[in-house]
Amino acid sequence: MELSPKQQNTLALLKDKKPIRVLFICLGNICRSPAAEGVLSDIVENQGCADNWIIDSAGTGRWHIGQLPDNRMRVHARRRGIELTHRCRQVSAADFDDFDIIIPMDSQNESDLRRLAPSVEAEDKIIPMAALVDKAMRYDYIPDPYYEGAEGFELVLDLLESGCQNLARLFS
Ligand code: 4NP
């Protein structure tokens, strides 16, 4: 993990908050962010602390609203025991009121979110996924798998498992 002092402060202020409300963001909301939602939900369910979390995802784009996640993402997640049933929705400014931590997958998602944020305080809720991933994995963003093969989807899941494990550990 490589969290800035400001990001560490955001997380420290949430230490005793229950439930912690987490929103994952990507471009389409059919691959990376619904997978992140599924991975974190699976981790906290296995830890028996699902009641302490509200977990959702949304996209900056609007092409796939109402759709289930991409079939390839669903297949790769299912192989790890995770069912993805989220329905695509677009992120809105109101999400900055409804969530405590907002987690973009790459720098384009992050700059789109910063433009949408209604205040400077709201912007402080943004913590890039890559900042939560183990440094040894050597990725500073979660690569879009949409035009990739099977390895792209597996890489996304590996990165998300690392980041979500670390996020859950911060609050356990
Ligand atoms: P995601 O992947 O942002 O991880 O959901 C994408 C899905 C769809 C598109 C782009 C990225 N698209 O252009 O339709």
GROMACS .gro file of C-alpha atoms and ligand atoms in nm:
model
  186
    1MET     CA    1   0.000   0.000   0.000
    2GLU     CA    2   0.114   0.352  -0.072
    3LEU     CA    3  -0.132   0.593   0.087
    4SER     CA    4  -0.065   0.967   0.101
    5PRO     CA    5  -0.092   1.142   0.441
    6LYS     CA    6  -0.428   1.285   0.332
    7GLN     CA    7  -0.557   0.940   0.232
    8GLN     CA    8  -0.432   0.792   0.561
    9ASN     CA    9  -0.619   1.068   0.743
   10THR     CA   10  -0.943   0.996   0.553
   11LEU     CA   11  -0.920   0.630   0.654
   12ALA     CA   12  -0.817   0.705   1.015
   13LEU     CA   13  -1.122   0.929   1.063
   14LEU     CA   14  -1.345   0.634   0.965
   15LYS     CA   15  -1.182   0.392   1.208
   16ASP     CA   16  -1.486   0.344   1.433
   17LYS     CA   17  -1.758   0.424   1.182
   18LYS     CA   18  -2.020   0.155   1.122
   19PRO     CA   19  -2.121   0.089   0.858
   20ILE     CA   20  -1.840   0.207   0.635
   21ARG     CA   21  -1.983   0.296   0.296
   22VAL     CA   22  -1.755   0.215   0.002
   23LEU     CA   23  -1.818   0.293  -0.365
   24PHE     CA   24  -1.595   0.148  -0.639
   25ILE     CA   25  -1.574   0.340  -0.967
   26CYS     CA   26  -1.460   0.247  -1.320
   27LEU     CA   27  -1.550   0.358  -1.672
   28GLY     CA   28  -1.817   0.110  -1.779
   29ASN     CA   29  -1.925  -0.037  -1.442
   30ILE     CA   30  -1.937  -0.379  -1.605
   31CYS     CA   31  -1.583  -0.512  -1.541
   32ARG     CA   32  -1.349  -0.368  -1.277
   33SER     CA   33  -1.577  -0.191  -1.028
   34PRO     CA   34  -1.850  -0.457  -1.001
   35ALA     CA   35  -1.569  -0.712  -0.958
   36ALA     CA   36  -1.422  -0.499  -0.676
   37GLU     CA   37  -1.767  -0.482  -0.516
   38GLY     CA   38  -1.793  -0.862  -0.535
   39VAL     CA   39  -1.439  -0.924  -0.406
   40LEU     CA   40  -1.475  -0.696  -0.100
   41SER     CA   41  -1.825  -0.829  -0.024
   42ASP     CA   42  -1.689  -1.185  -0.035
   43ILE     CA   43  -1.400  -1.098   0.200
   44VAL     CA   44  -1.616  -0.929   0.464
   45GLU     CA   45  -1.880  -1.204   0.445
   46ASN     CA   46  -1.610  -1.464   0.507
   47GLN     CA   47  -1.487  -1.256   0.801
   48GLY     CA   48  -1.843  -1.248   0.941
   49CYS     CA   49  -1.852  -0.868   0.942
   50ALA     CA   50  -2.067  -0.790   0.638
   51ASP     CA   51  -2.301  -0.583   0.857
   52ASN     CA   52  -2.022  -0.330   0.908
   53TRP     CA   53  -2.006  -0.248   0.538
   54ILE     CA   54  -2.218  -0.095   0.263
   55ILE     CA   55  -2.052  -0.175  -0.070
   56ASP     CA   56  -2.158  -0.058  -0.416
   57SER     CA   57  -2.011   0.033  -0.756
   58ALA     CA   58  -2.084   0.275  -1.039
   59GLY     CA   59  -1.939   0.392  -1.371
   60THR     CA   60  -1.837   0.730  -1.503
   61GLY     CA   61  -1.989   0.630  -1.840
   62ARG     CA   62  -2.352   0.555  -1.918
   63TRP     CA   63  -2.336   0.300  -2.202
   64HIS     CA   64  -2.427  -0.006  -1.998
   65ILE     CA   65  -2.681   0.126  -1.746
   66GLY     CA   66  -2.904  -0.153  -1.613
   67GLN     CA   67  -2.682  -0.432  -1.744
   68LEU     CA   68  -2.520  -0.715  -1.550
   69PRO     CA   69  -2.138  -0.725  -1.547
   70ASP     CA   70  -1.956  -0.839  -1.862
   71ASN     CA   71  -1.988  -1.216  -1.906
   72ARG     CA   72  -1.612  -1.267  -1.910
   73MET     CA   73  -1.576  -1.085  -1.577
   74ARG     CA   74  -1.859  -1.293  -1.430
   75VAL     CA   75  -1.698  -1.619  -1.545
   76HIS     CA   76  -1.355  -1.532  -1.404
   77ALA     CA   77  -1.506  -1.414  -1.073
   78ARG     CA   78  -1.722  -1.728  -1.046
   79ARG     CA   79  -1.407  -1.943  -1.074
   80ARG     CA   80  -1.299  -1.774  -0.750
   81GLY     CA   81  -1.636  -1.840  -0.588
   82ILE     CA   82  -1.772  -1.488  -0.641
   83GLU     CA   83  -2.108  -1.422  -0.812
   84LEU     CA   84  -2.140  -1.076  -0.968
   85THR     CA   85  -2.503  -0.960  -0.973
   86HIS     CA   86  -2.462  -0.580  -0.971
   87ARG     CA   87  -2.669  -0.379  -1.220
   88CYS     CA   88  -2.474  -0.102  -1.392
   89ARG     CA   89  -2.542   0.255  -1.286
   90GLN     CA   90  -2.374   0.591  -1.346
   91VAL     CA   91  -2.201   0.776  -1.062
   92SER     CA   92  -2.356   1.109  -0.956
   93ALA     CA   93  -2.262   1.401  -0.730
   94ALA     CA   94  -2.505   1.263  -0.466
   95ASP     CA   95  -2.277   0.961  -0.426
   96PHE     CA   96  -2.032   1.191  -0.245
   97ASP     CA   97  -2.297   1.228   0.030
   98ASP     CA   98  -2.397   0.862   0.030
   99PHE     CA   99  -2.047   0.708   0.060
  100ASP     CA  100  -1.743   0.751   0.290
  101ILE     CA  101  -1.475   0.617   0.055
  102ILE     CA  102  -1.487   0.643  -0.325
  103ILE     CA  103  -1.236   0.423  -0.506
  104PRO     CA  104  -1.148   0.484  -0.874
  105MET     CA  105  -0.967   0.216  -1.074
  106ASP     CA  106  -0.745   0.441  -1.289
  107SER     CA  107  -0.636   0.802  -1.330
  108GLN     CA  108  -0.906   0.885  -1.585
  109ASN     CA  109  -1.177   0.763  -1.343
  110GLU     CA  110  -1.008   0.968  -1.071
  111SER     CA  111  -1.000   1.294  -1.269
  112ASP     CA  112  -1.363   1.243  -1.378
  113LEU     CA  113  -1.458   1.194  -1.011
  114ARG     CA  114  -1.266   1.505  -0.901
  115ARG     CA  115  -1.459   1.708  -1.158
  116LEU     CA  116  -1.788   1.570  -1.022
  117ALA     CA  117  -1.705   1.623  -0.652
  118PRO     CA  118  -1.927   1.893  -0.499
  119SER     CA  119  -1.663   2.020  -0.251
  120VAL     CA  120  -1.299   1.992  -0.148
  121GLU     CA  121  -1.408   1.779   0.151
  122ALA     CA  122  -1.591   1.548  -0.087
  123GLU     CA  123  -1.276   1.512  -0.298
  124ASP     CA  124  -1.092   1.387   0.012
  125LYS     CA  125  -1.309   1.073  -0.002
  126ILE     CA  126  -1.134   0.963  -0.323
  127ILE     CA  127  -0.873   0.689  -0.268
  128PRO     CA  128  -0.736   0.522  -0.586
  129MET     CA  129  -0.755   0.143  -0.581
  130ALA     CA  130  -0.388   0.113  -0.670
  131ALA     CA  131  -0.295   0.295  -0.345
  132LEU     CA  132  -0.448   0.000  -0.155
  133VAL     CA  133  -0.282  -0.277  -0.361
  134ASP     CA  134   0.040  -0.439  -0.233
  135LYS     CA  135   0.335  -0.242  -0.371
  136ALA     CA  136   0.504  -0.565  -0.474
  137MET     CA  137   0.240  -0.610  -0.746
  138ARG     CA  138   0.389  -0.307  -0.921
  139TYR     CA  139   0.070  -0.157  -1.066
  140ASP     CA  140  -0.027   0.205  -1.018
  141TYR     CA  141  -0.372   0.157  -1.174
  142ILE     CA  142  -0.617  -0.127  -1.240
  143PRO     CA  143  -0.591  -0.191  -1.616
  144ASP     CA  144  -0.913  -0.194  -1.818
  145PRO     CA  145  -0.963  -0.558  -1.928
  146TYR     CA  146  -1.241  -0.485  -2.179
  147TYR     CA  147  -1.024  -0.530  -2.492
  148GLU     CA  148  -0.795  -0.789  -2.330
  149GLY     CA  149  -0.792  -1.167  -2.307
  150ALA     CA  150  -0.839  -1.396  -2.010
  151GLU     CA  151  -0.509  -1.283  -1.849
  152GLY     CA  152  -0.644  -0.928  -1.830
  153PHE     CA  153  -0.943  -1.041  -1.624
  154GLU     CA  154  -0.728  -1.259  -1.398
  155LEU     CA  155  -0.486  -0.969  -1.342
  156VAL     CA  156  -0.777  -0.742  -1.245
  157LEU     CA  157  -0.901  -0.998  -0.991
  158ASP     CA  158  -0.550  -1.048  -0.846
  159LEU     CA  159  -0.505  -0.672  -0.800
  160LEU     CA  160  -0.855  -0.631  -0.653
  161GLU     CA  161  -0.804  -0.917  -0.407
  162SER     CA  162  -0.486  -0.754  -0.280
  163GLY     CA  163  -0.642  -0.408  -0.247
  164CYS     CA  164  -0.966  -0.532  -0.090
  165GLN     CA  165  -0.782  -0.752   0.160
  166ASN     CA  166  -0.578  -0.451   0.266
  167LEU     CA  167  -0.888  -0.229   0.288
  168ALA     CA  168  -1.076  -0.485   0.500
  169ARG     CA  169  -0.771  -0.527   0.725
  170LEU     CA  170  -0.763  -0.151   0.795
  171PHE     CA  171  -1.106  -0.180   0.959
  172SER     CA  172  -1.086  -0.521   1.130
  1734NP     P1  173  -1.481  -0.126  -1.695
  1734NP     O1  174  -1.447  -0.174  -1.844
  1734NP     O2  175  -1.458   0.025  -1.692
  1734NP     O3  176  -1.383  -0.200  -1.612
  1734NP     O4  177  -1.625  -0.163  -1.670
  1734NP     C1  178  -1.510  -0.119  -1.957
  1734NP     C2  179  -1.633  -0.166  -1.997
  1734NP     C3  180  -1.695  -0.113  -2.109
  1734NP     C4  181  -1.635  -0.012  -2.180
  1734NP     C5  182  -1.510   0.036  -2.138
  1734NP     C6  183  -1.449  -0.017  -2.027
  1734NP     N1  184  -1.695   0.041  -2.297
  1734NP     O5  185  -1.633   0.124  -2.365
  1734NP     O6  186  -1.810   0.003  -2.327
   0.00000   0.00000   0.00000
